[in-house]
Short mmCIF file of C-alpha atoms in Angstrom, two decimals:
data_model
loop_
_atom_site.label_atom_id
_atom_site.label_comp_id
_atom_site.label_asym_id
_atom_site.label_seq_id
_atom_site.Cartn_x
_atom_site.Cartn_y
_atom_site.Cartn_z
CA MET A 84 -27.81 111.25 -16.66
CA ASN A 85 -30.82 110.40 -19.20
CA ASP A 86 -29.24 107.84 -22.03
CA GLU A 87 -32.78 107.77 -23.70
CA PRO A 88 -32.28 108.56 -26.97
CA ARG A 89 -33.63 111.86 -28.81
CA TRP A 90 -35.70 110.09 -31.01
CA LEU A 91 -37.28 111.48 -34.15
CA THR A 92 -39.85 113.60 -33.95
CA ALA A 93 -43.33 112.67 -36.20
CA GLU A 94 -42.16 115.88 -38.69
CA GLU A 95 -38.51 114.53 -39.07
CA GLN A 96 -39.47 111.35 -39.29
CA LEU A 97 -41.26 112.22 -42.78
CA VAL A 98 -38.78 114.29 -43.46
CA TRP A 99 -35.53 111.57 -43.23
CA ARG A 100 -38.05 108.62 -44.82
CA SER A 101 -38.53 111.00 -48.04
CA TYR A 102 -34.67 111.82 -48.20
CA ILE A 103 -34.31 108.49 -47.96
CA GLU A 104 -36.64 107.22 -50.75
CA ALA A 105 -35.52 109.97 -52.64
CA ALA A 106 -31.61 109.34 -52.66
CA THR A 107 -32.33 105.92 -52.63
CA LEU A 108 -34.37 106.26 -56.16
CA LEU A 109 -32.05 109.07 -57.72
CA GLU A 110 -29.04 106.45 -57.09
CA ASP A 111 -31.26 104.12 -59.11
CA HIS A 112 -32.53 106.02 -61.84
CA LEU A 113 -28.74 107.34 -62.11
CA ASP A 114 -26.90 104.28 -62.28
CA ARG A 115 -29.93 102.78 -64.38
CA GLN A 116 -29.47 105.39 -66.76
CA LEU A 117 -25.28 105.09 -66.78
CA GLN A 118 -25.75 101.27 -67.30
CA ARG A 119 -27.74 101.45 -70.47
CA ASP A 120 -25.46 104.72 -71.98
CA ALA A 121 -21.94 103.56 -71.14
CA GLY A 122 -22.46 100.14 -69.23
CA MET A 123 -21.24 101.91 -65.68
CA PRO A 124 -22.36 102.48 -62.62
CA HIS A 125 -22.86 106.07 -61.51
CA VAL A 126 -19.84 105.72 -59.21
CA TYR A 127 -17.29 104.97 -61.97
CA TYR A 128 -19.28 108.06 -64.02
CA GLY A 129 -17.99 110.51 -61.23
CA LEU A 130 -14.76 108.95 -61.26
CA LEU A 131 -14.04 109.53 -65.16
CA VAL A 132 -15.77 113.16 -64.44
CA LYS A 133 -13.30 113.92 -61.46
CA LEU A 134 -9.97 113.23 -63.67
CA ALA A 135 -11.21 114.54 -66.87
CA GLU A 136 -11.31 117.89 -64.81
CA SER A 137 -8.29 117.49 -63.28
CA PRO A 138 -4.33 118.87 -64.65
CA ARG A 139 -3.45 116.51 -67.18
CA ARG A 140 -6.31 114.06 -67.22
CA ARG A 141 -4.29 112.42 -63.36
CA LEU A 142 -4.97 112.18 -60.01
CA ARG A 143 -3.24 110.67 -57.02
CA MET A 144 -5.28 107.78 -56.12
CA THR A 145 -5.50 108.60 -52.47
CA GLU A 146 -7.38 112.13 -53.90
CA LEU A 147 -9.38 110.34 -56.40
CA ALA A 148 -11.08 107.93 -53.22
CA LYS A 149 -10.98 111.82 -51.21
CA TYR A 150 -13.18 112.96 -54.18
CA ALA A 151 -15.53 110.02 -54.62
CA LYS A 152 -16.02 109.18 -51.02
CA ILE A 153 -14.88 105.39 -50.76
CA THR A 154 -12.63 103.44 -49.14
CA ARG A 155 -9.46 102.65 -51.27
CA SER A 156 -10.14 98.94 -51.75
CA ARG A 157 -13.61 100.40 -53.39
CA LEU A 158 -11.88 102.71 -55.60
CA SER A 159 -9.08 100.13 -56.55
CA HIS A 160 -11.32 97.45 -57.54
CA ALA A 161 -13.33 100.59 -59.57
CA VAL A 162 -9.92 101.56 -61.00
CA ALA A 163 -8.99 97.93 -61.96
CA ARG A 164 -12.67 97.72 -63.75
CA LEU A 165 -11.99 100.97 -66.08
CA GLU A 166 -8.60 100.13 -66.70
CA LYS A 167 -10.47 96.82 -68.11
CA ASN A 168 -12.33 98.61 -70.64
CA GLY A 169 -9.15 100.89 -71.56
CA TRP A 170 -10.65 104.05 -69.80
CA VAL A 171 -8.31 104.56 -67.10
CA ARG A 172 -4.38 103.51 -66.83
CA ARG A 173 -2.84 103.79 -63.35
CA GLU A 174 0.95 105.11 -63.17
CA ASP A 175 3.63 104.66 -60.42
CA CYS A 176 4.12 107.95 -58.46
CA PRO A 177 8.14 109.08 -59.26
CA SER A 178 8.06 110.64 -55.54
CA ASP A 179 5.92 107.92 -53.27
CA LYS A 180 7.24 104.16 -54.00
CA ARG A 181 3.36 103.56 -52.57
CA GLY A 182 1.58 106.27 -54.74
CA GLN A 183 -0.26 105.52 -58.18
CA PHE A 184 -1.63 108.04 -60.48
CA ALA A 185 -5.06 107.02 -61.96
CA ILE A 186 -5.17 108.45 -65.92
CA LEU A 187 -7.97 109.12 -68.05
CA THR A 188 -6.72 108.05 -71.17
CA ASP A 189 -8.34 109.26 -74.32
CA GLU A 190 -10.82 106.43 -74.92
CA GLY A 191 -12.38 107.47 -71.40
CA TYR A 192 -12.71 111.06 -72.10
CA GLU A 193 -14.93 110.10 -75.59
CA VAL A 194 -16.65 107.64 -73.58
CA LEU A 195 -17.37 110.79 -70.79
CA ARG A 196 -17.97 113.26 -73.79
CA ARG A 197 -20.75 110.80 -75.06
CA THR A 198 -22.34 110.16 -72.12
CA ALA A 199 -22.64 113.25 -70.59
CA PRO A 200 -25.20 114.68 -72.42
CA GLY A 201 -27.36 111.37 -71.27
CA HIS A 202 -26.45 111.58 -67.77
CA VAL A 203 -27.18 115.48 -67.04
CA ASN A 204 -30.49 115.21 -68.90
CA ALA A 205 -31.28 112.49 -66.45
CA VAL A 206 -30.16 114.51 -63.48
CA ARG A 207 -31.90 117.45 -64.10
CA GLN A 208 -35.41 115.87 -65.02
CA ALA A 209 -34.65 113.78 -62.07
CA VAL A 210 -33.74 116.76 -59.61
CA PHE A 211 -33.53 120.32 -60.65
CA ASP A 212 -36.56 120.63 -63.36
CA ARG A 213 -38.85 119.50 -60.56
CA LEU A 214 -37.68 122.70 -57.64
CA THR A 215 -38.03 125.78 -58.55
CA THR A 216 -34.43 128.16 -58.56
CA GLU A 217 -35.35 129.09 -54.40
CA GLN A 218 -35.77 125.38 -53.95
CA GLN A 219 -32.44 124.27 -56.22
CA LYS A 220 -30.12 126.51 -53.97
CA SER A 221 -32.06 125.76 -50.71
CA LEU A 222 -31.65 122.17 -51.16
CA GLY A 223 -27.56 123.09 -51.75
CA GLU A 224 -27.28 125.27 -48.92
CA ILE A 225 -28.47 121.65 -46.86
CA MET A 226 -26.63 119.56 -48.63
CA ARG A 227 -23.36 121.53 -47.76
CA ILE A 228 -24.43 121.72 -44.05
CA VAL A 229 -24.88 117.78 -43.76
CA ALA A 230 -21.52 117.28 -45.56
CA GLU A 231 -19.42 119.57 -43.89
CA GLY A 232 -20.93 117.93 -40.82
CA LEU A 233 -19.98 114.07 -41.80
CA GLN A 234 -16.22 115.17 -42.67
CA PRO A 235 -14.52 115.86 -39.77
CA SER A 236 -11.02 117.50 -39.90
CA GLU A 237 -9.50 116.50 -37.01
CA ALA A 238 -6.67 113.40 -37.33
CA GLY A 239 -7.72 110.30 -36.74
CA ALA A 240 -11.16 110.78 -38.38
CA ASP A 241 -13.09 107.44 -39.61
CA LEU A 242 -13.94 108.74 -43.37
CA PRO A 243 -14.00 106.18 -45.97
CA TRP A 244 -11.04 107.37 -48.42
CA LEU A 245 -8.60 106.85 -45.17
CA ARG A 246 -9.93 103.25 -44.74
#
């Protein structure tokens, strides 16, 4: 049995390091834009977007954590900060004593409405304006394959929103 790792080739190393550099710089770019325009990090903006897209602007906390790909404790901290700003409120789930809903307030919706144009512009400038239509399609396909591979469906999978 060969215990030797399958080391990355020189070309694979270049691809991997390019990905890490781009992902780190992109997240920083989007965080800075959102901090400047709305006083919130990128992950908080994503939570507001998901709530805005949900029926009645509400979602169970467990579903919101799953969407954001974060732990329940990190989500709880984020929602507490959003509540403090008046952008989100929590409500107990009537059918499940332990469950809670996160609900986007009118004030939160307004912050999102004002912030969205600058955010989409930052995303467009950082990603889409730099890629051809074919490159955009390829990037989407590649990222879907990677994401699907990292979200096993079997019970007991170690995923952030289950922790």
